[in-house]
Amino acid sequence: MDSEQGFGEVNGARLYDEVAGSGPPLALIHGFTLDTRMWDDQFATFAERHRVVRYDARGFGRSTPIGKAEYAHVDDLAALLRHLNMPRAAILGLSMSF
């Protein structure tokens, strides 16, 4: 499976993301203390029917560490989706409040 990997510069943060597939957009949100690797077993399967994005939330994985500036994960995700030209997406997540 081919995927595009990169970083979105959003809301003063640099968020690591991977995008694959085509179809209705689907955003995968990892659980607390985890990162994009949480979705390794599901990513390719979801990409068969969706344009799927998984990303490291601020403070996790390869994304910007949490600093002193105020932020909200939901705002980061919304900005990342806009950056990736996904104005809407279904969301699948685990154990992290947005």
XYZ file of N, CA and C in Angstrom:
294
model
N 0.849 -1.181 0.000
C 0.000 0.000 0.000
C 0.891 1.239 0.000
N 0.556 2.175 -0.874
C 1.274 3.440 -0.928
C 0.576 4.438 -0.020
N 1.380 5.172 0.727
C 0.827 6.243 1.549
C 1.708 7.474 1.399
N 1.112 8.615 1.616
C 1.836 9.880 1.617
C 2.110 10.243 3.060
N 3.353 10.540 3.374
C 3.746 10.927 4.722
C 4.260 12.348 4.688
N 3.951 13.097 5.725
C 4.421 14.473 5.765
C 4.129 15.127 7.093
N 4.283 16.433 7.100
C 4.014 17.236 8.281
C 3.118 18.391 7.882
N 2.067 18.603 8.654
C 1.213 19.767 8.456
C 1.591 20.834 9.462
N 1.843 22.031 8.972
C 2.141 23.173 9.845
C 0.810 23.833 10.176
N 0.289 23.570 11.361
C -1.038 24.068 11.734
C -1.030 24.619 13.154
N -1.670 25.749 13.342
C -1.856 26.345 14.666
C -0.558 26.445 15.466
N 0.533 26.754 14.796
C 1.810 26.899 15.484
C 2.459 25.574 15.843
N 1.951 24.486 15.293
C 2.508 23.155 15.574
C 2.847 22.459 14.264
N 3.694 21.479 14.358
C 4.059 20.650 13.204
C 3.563 19.241 13.506
N 2.507 18.810 12.779
C 1.874 17.521 13.045
C 2.244 16.513 11.964
N 2.769 15.375 12.379
C 3.102 14.299 11.450
C 1.816 13.617 10.999
N 1.716 13.316 9.685
C 0.525 12.633 9.188
C 0.883 11.650 8.084
N 0.000 10.682 7.881
C 0.067 9.733 6.774
C -1.320 9.655 6.158
N -1.381 9.660 4.833
C -2.656 9.600 4.112
C -2.566 8.493 3.071
N -3.633 7.709 2.946
C -3.672 6.641 1.939
C -5.115 6.409 1.511
N -5.258 5.786 0.337
C -6.563 5.353 -0.143
C -7.367 6.445 -0.805
N -8.593 6.058 -1.177
C -9.536 7.003 -1.769
C -10.928 6.608 -1.304
N -11.824 7.552 -1.408
C -13.187 7.335 -0.944
C -13.530 8.337 0.131
N -14.576 8.059 0.898
C -14.973 8.996 1.956
C -13.835 9.182 2.963
N -13.561 10.424 3.381
C -12.473 10.680 4.322
C -12.729 10.068 5.700
N -11.662 9.545 6.292
C -11.688 8.950 7.628
C -10.437 9.384 8.362
N -10.587 9.989 9.537
C -9.457 10.413 10.365
C -9.330 9.472 11.556
N -8.120 8.960 11.769
C -7.835 8.052 12.879
C -7.067 8.808 13.960
N -7.579 8.770 15.180
C -6.958 9.455 16.309
C -6.448 8.407 17.289
N -5.158 8.463 17.572
C -4.553 7.481 18.478
C -4.941 7.751 19.931
N -4.756 6.766 20.771
C -5.032 6.892 22.190
C -3.927 7.630 22.929
N -4.205 7.975 24.163
C -3.246 8.679 25.011
C -1.998 7.819 25.187
N -0.857 8.444 25.111
C 0.490 7.861 25.209
C 0.898 7.073 23.969
N 0.066 7.020 22.935
C 0.377 6.268 21.727
C 0.680 7.230 20.573
N 0.789 6.711 19.354
C 0.999 7.536 18.164
C 0.413 6.805 16.962
N 0.763 7.229 15.751
C 0.168 6.658 14.540
C 0.334 5.146 14.446
N 1.395 4.619 15.047
C 1.646 3.169 14.967
C 0.516 2.345 15.568
N -0.303 2.960 16.409
C -1.435 2.256 16.994
C -2.334 1.675 15.908
N -2.376 2.331 14.751
C -3.267 1.950 13.663
C -2.578 1.080 12.605
N -1.372 0.580 12.852
C -0.644 -0.204 11.846
C -1.461 -1.365 11.289
N -2.179 -2.081 12.123
C -2.920 -3.260 11.673
C -4.204 -2.922 10.912
N -4.713 -1.701 11.059
C -5.973 -1.326 10.426
C -5.817 -0.364 9.254
N -4.717 0.351 9.173
C -4.550 1.449 8.213
C -4.786 1.001 6.769
N -4.141 -0.057 6.349
C -4.287 -0.526 4.961
C -5.711 -0.987 4.667
N -6.334 -1.642 5.631
C -7.702 -2.124 5.441
C -8.664 -0.953 5.267
N -8.550 0.057 6.117
C -9.412 1.234 5.986
C -9.163 1.946 4.654
N -7.903 1.970 4.202
C -7.550 2.663 2.958
C -8.139 1.989 1.720
N -8.608 0.767 1.852
C -9.251 0.099 0.718
C -10.567 0.768 0.341
N -11.212 1.441 1.297
C -12.524 2.043 1.044
C -12.613 3.515 1.411
N -11.558 4.059 2.003
C -11.586 5.443 2.484
C -10.292 6.157 2.116
N -10.364 7.474 2.065
C -9.145 8.284 2.089
C -8.877 8.485 3.576
N -7.922 7.761 4.083
C -7.712 7.702 5.518
C -6.450 8.470 5.912
N -6.576 9.219 6.998
C -5.439 9.942 7.560
C -5.246 9.493 9.003
N -4.007 9.205 9.324
C -3.642 8.993 10.726
C -2.532 9.984 11.013
N -2.486 10.472 12.231
C -1.518 11.519 12.547
C -1.117 11.412 14.013
N 0.022 12.016 14.322
C 0.465 12.117 15.715
C -0.056 13.435 16.264
N -0.879 13.355 17.293
C -1.391 14.566 17.927
C -0.227 15.336 18.563
N -0.442 16.608 18.761
C 0.577 17.460 19.391
C 1.041 16.824 20.702
N 2.348 16.724 20.841
C 2.919 16.149 22.058
C 3.173 14.658 21.975
N 2.882 14.041 20.835
C 3.040 12.594 20.679
C 3.820 12.279 19.406
N 4.491 11.134 19.400
C 5.186 10.657 18.208
C 6.126 11.691 17.621
N 5.977 11.917 16.323
C 6.871 12.826 15.588
C 6.353 14.257 15.518
N 5.257 14.540 16.184
C 4.696 15.896 16.152
C 5.358 16.794 17.189
N 5.071 18.090 17.070
C 5.608 19.103 17.972
C 5.319 18.757 19.430
N 6.311 18.899 20.308
C 6.039 18.723 21.743
C 5.055 19.781 22.241
N 4.396 19.477 23.319
C 3.481 20.439 23.926
C 4.312 21.534 24.569
N 4.000 22.777 24.239
C 4.711 23.924 24.803
C 3.817 24.684 25.757
N 4.119 25.938 25.915
C 3.355 26.781 26.842
C 2.132 27.414 26.202
N 2.096 27.467 24.871
C 0.965 28.086 24.176
C -0.293 27.237 24.354
N -1.421 27.923 24.511
C -2.693 27.212 24.616
C -3.059 26.605 23.267
N -3.696 25.442 23.312
C -4.121 24.770 22.092
C -5.251 23.817 22.460
N -5.908 23.300 21.439
C -6.921 22.263 21.624
C -6.704 21.220 20.539
N -6.695 19.950 20.911
C -6.510 18.885 19.925
C -7.545 18.974 18.804
N -8.763 19.319 19.143
C -9.814 19.401 18.123
C -9.495 20.480 17.088
N -8.940 21.604 17.543
C -8.560 22.665 16.603
C -7.394 22.210 15.726
N -6.446 21.490 16.322
C -5.324 20.968 15.530
C -5.823 20.005 14.460
N -6.724 19.101 14.827
C -7.252 18.146 13.855
C -8.012 18.859 12.747
N -8.865 19.811 13.101
C -9.626 20.545 12.083
C -8.681 21.262 11.124
N -7.642 21.887 11.640
C -6.679 22.593 10.788
C -5.901 21.613 9.916
N -5.537 20.453 10.460
C -4.821 19.453 9.673
C -5.697 18.943 8.537
N -6.968 18.692 8.815
C -7.874 18.224 7.767
C -8.017 19.271 6.657
N -8.109 20.541 7.033
C -8.163 21.598 6.020
C -6.870 21.607 5.203
N -5.736 21.479 5.874
C -4.431 21.437 5.206
C -4.373 20.296 4.187
N -5.016 19.179 4.502
C -5.025 18.003 3.624
C -6.191 18.008 2.636
N -6.898 19.127 2.556
C -8.057 19.265 1.661
C -9.142 18.236 1.965
N -9.390 18.034 3.230
C -10.482 17.168 3.699
C -11.421 18.039 4.540
N -12.364 18.711 3.907
C -13.240 19.601 4.673
C -14.120 18.867 5.689
N -14.379 17.588 5.451
C -15.180 16.773 6.372
C -14.544 15.400 6.438
N -14.715 14.729 7.573
C -14.202 13.361 7.707
C -14.939 12.664 8.838
N -15.144 11.372 8.664
C -15.590 10.551 9.787
C -14.384 10.415 10.713
N -14.642 10.259 12.001
C -13.553 10.211 12.969
C -13.647 8.905 13.763
N -12.509 8.246 13.887
C -12.403 7.033 14.678
C -11.246 7.238 15.638
N -11.516 7.168 16.925
C -10.467 7.445 17.905
C -10.581 6.557 19.117
N -9.556 6.665 19.953
C -9.477 5.859 21.157
C -8.935 6.678 22.302
N -9.672 6.786 23.376
C -9.154 7.182 24.676
C -8.425 8.513 24.746
N -8.823 9.486 23.941
C -8.261 10.826 24.067
C -9.403 11.799 23.846
N -9.680 12.634 24.804
C -10.799 13.575 24.694
C -10.452 14.728 23.784
N -11.354 15.016 22.848
C -11.186 16.164 21.950
C -12.290 17.106 22.201
